[in-house]
Short mmCIF file of C-alpha atoms in Angstrom, two decimals:
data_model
loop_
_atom_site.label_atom_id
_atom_site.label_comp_id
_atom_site.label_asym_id
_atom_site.label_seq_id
_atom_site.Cartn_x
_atom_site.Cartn_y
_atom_site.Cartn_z
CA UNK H 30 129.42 269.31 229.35
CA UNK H 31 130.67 267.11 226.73
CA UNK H 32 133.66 264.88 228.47
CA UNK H 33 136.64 263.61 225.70
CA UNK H 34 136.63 265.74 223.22
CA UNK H 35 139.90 266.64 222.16
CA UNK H 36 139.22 270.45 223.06
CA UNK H 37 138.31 268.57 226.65
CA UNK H 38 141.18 266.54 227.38
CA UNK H 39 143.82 269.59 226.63
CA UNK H 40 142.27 271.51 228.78
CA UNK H 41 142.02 268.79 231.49
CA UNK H 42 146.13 268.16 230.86
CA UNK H 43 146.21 272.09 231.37
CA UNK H 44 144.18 271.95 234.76
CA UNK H 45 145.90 268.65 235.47
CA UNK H 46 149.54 270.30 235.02
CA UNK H 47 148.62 273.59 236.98
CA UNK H 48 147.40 271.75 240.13
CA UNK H 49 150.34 271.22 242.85
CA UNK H 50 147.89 268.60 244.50
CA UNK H 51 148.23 266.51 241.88
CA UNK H 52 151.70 266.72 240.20
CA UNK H 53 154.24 267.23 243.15
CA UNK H 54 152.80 263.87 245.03
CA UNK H 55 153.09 261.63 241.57
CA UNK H 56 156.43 263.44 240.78
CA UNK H 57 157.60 262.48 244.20
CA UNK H 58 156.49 258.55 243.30
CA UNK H 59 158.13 259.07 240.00
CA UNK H 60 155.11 258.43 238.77
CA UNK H 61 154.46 257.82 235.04
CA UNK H 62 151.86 255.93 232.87
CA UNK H 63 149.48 255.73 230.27
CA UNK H 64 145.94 256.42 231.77
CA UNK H 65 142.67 256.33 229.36
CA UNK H 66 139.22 256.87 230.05
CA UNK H 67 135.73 255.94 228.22
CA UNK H 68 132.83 254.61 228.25
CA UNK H 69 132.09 251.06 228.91
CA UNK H 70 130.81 248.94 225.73
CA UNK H 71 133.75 250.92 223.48
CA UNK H 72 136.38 248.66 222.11
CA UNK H 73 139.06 251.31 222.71
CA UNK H 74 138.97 254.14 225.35
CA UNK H 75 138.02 257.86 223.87
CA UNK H 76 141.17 260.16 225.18
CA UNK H 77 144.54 259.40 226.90
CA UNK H 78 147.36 261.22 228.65
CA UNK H 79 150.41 260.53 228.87
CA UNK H 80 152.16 261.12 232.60
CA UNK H 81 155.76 261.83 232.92
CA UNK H 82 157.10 262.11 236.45
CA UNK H 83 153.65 263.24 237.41
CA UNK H 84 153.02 265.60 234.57
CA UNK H 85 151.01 265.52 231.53
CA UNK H 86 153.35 264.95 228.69
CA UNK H 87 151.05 264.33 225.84
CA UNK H 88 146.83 264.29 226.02
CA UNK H 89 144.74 263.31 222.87
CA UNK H 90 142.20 261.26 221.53
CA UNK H 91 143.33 257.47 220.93
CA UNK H 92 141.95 256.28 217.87
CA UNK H 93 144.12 259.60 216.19
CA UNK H 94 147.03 258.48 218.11
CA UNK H 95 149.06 256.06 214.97
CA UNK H 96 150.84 253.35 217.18
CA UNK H 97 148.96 253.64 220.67
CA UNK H 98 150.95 253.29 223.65
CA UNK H 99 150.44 250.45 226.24
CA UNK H 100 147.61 251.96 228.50
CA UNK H 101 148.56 251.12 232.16
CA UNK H 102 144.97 252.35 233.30
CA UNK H 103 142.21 252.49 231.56
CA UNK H 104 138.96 254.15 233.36
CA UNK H 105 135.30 253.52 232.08
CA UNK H 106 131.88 254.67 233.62
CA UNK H 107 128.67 255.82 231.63
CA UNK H 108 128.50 259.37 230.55
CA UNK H 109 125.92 260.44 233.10
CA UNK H 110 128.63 259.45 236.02
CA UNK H 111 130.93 261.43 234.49
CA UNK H 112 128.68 264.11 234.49
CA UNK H 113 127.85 263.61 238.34
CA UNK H 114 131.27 263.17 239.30
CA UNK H 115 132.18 266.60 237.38
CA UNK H 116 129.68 268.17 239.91
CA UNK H 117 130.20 266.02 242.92
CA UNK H 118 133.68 264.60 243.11
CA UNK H 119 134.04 260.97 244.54
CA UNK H 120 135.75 260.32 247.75
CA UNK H 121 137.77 257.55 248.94
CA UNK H 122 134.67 256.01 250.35
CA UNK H 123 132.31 256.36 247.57
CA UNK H 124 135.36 255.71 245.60
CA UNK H 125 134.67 252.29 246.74
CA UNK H 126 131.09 251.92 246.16
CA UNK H 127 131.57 253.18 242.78
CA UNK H 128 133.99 250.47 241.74
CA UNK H 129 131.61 247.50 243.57
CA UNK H 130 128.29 248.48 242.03
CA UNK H 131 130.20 249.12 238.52
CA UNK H 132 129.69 252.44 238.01
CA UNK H 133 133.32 253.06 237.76
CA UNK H 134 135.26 249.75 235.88
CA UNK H 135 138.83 249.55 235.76
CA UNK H 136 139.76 247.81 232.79
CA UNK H 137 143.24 248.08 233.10
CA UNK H 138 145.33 249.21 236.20
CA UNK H 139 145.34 247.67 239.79
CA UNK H 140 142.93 249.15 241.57
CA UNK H 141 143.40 247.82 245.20
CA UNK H 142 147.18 248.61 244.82
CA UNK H 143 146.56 252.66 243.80
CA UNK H 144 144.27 252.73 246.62
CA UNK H 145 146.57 251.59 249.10
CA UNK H 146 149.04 253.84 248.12
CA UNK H 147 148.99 257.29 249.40
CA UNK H 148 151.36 258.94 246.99
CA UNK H 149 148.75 257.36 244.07
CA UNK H 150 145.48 257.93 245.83
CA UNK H 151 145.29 261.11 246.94
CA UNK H 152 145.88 262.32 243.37
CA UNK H 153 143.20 259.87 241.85
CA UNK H 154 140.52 261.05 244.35
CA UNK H 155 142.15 264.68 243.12
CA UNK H 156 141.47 263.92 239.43
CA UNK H 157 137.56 263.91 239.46
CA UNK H 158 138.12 267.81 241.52
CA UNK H 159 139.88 268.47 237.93
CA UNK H 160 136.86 267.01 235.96
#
């Protein structure tokens, strides 16, 4: 599987949209932001989406994107995690483990704050189901 592409992250905004789990809790929060992922060592993060009361508004790749929004969270991890989470979705406790040993890096977005928040975690833990 070949992870942020830009054939990869419209379908994932398709998935992403479709899944109850995940939009009616971050709609309920009001939640919107700019969330990118990658892989560590890049300058800039590969794809983006752009969430609007809980819902993917735009998704693309951010180096075609002319005047790049502010990215609220941006998600790294090497493409062989991707690949395991795809199969075998983190939790919230090796959610945790994850973001101690490195293997997932935050380098934008409050981690411990997301975490503590139900409305926010619940659909975090429900993103890597979506991978």
């Amino acid at each position: 599987m070949e992870f942020f592409t830009q054939a990869w992250v419209e379908n994932f905004a398709q998935k992403w949209n479709a899944d109850t789990e995940m939009i009616e809790p971050l709609a309920e929060a009001g939640f919107s932001a700019v969330i990118a992922f990658g892989y560590p060592g890049q300058a800039q993060p590969s794809v983006m989406l752009e969430i609007a009361n809980g819902k993917v508004a735009y998704a693309g790749i951010v180096n075609k994107v002319a005047q790049p929004p502010k990215i609220d969270w941006d998600l790294r991890a090497l493409p062989e995690q991707w690949l395991m989470w795809h199969s075998k979705p983190l939790t919230l406790s090796s959610l945790g483990v994850a973001v101690q040993n490195g293997q997932l890096q935050f380098k934008a977005g409050d981690y411990r704050k997301m975490i503590r928040t139900p409305s926010l975690a619940n659909p975090f833990l429900r993103f890597f189901n979506l991978l």
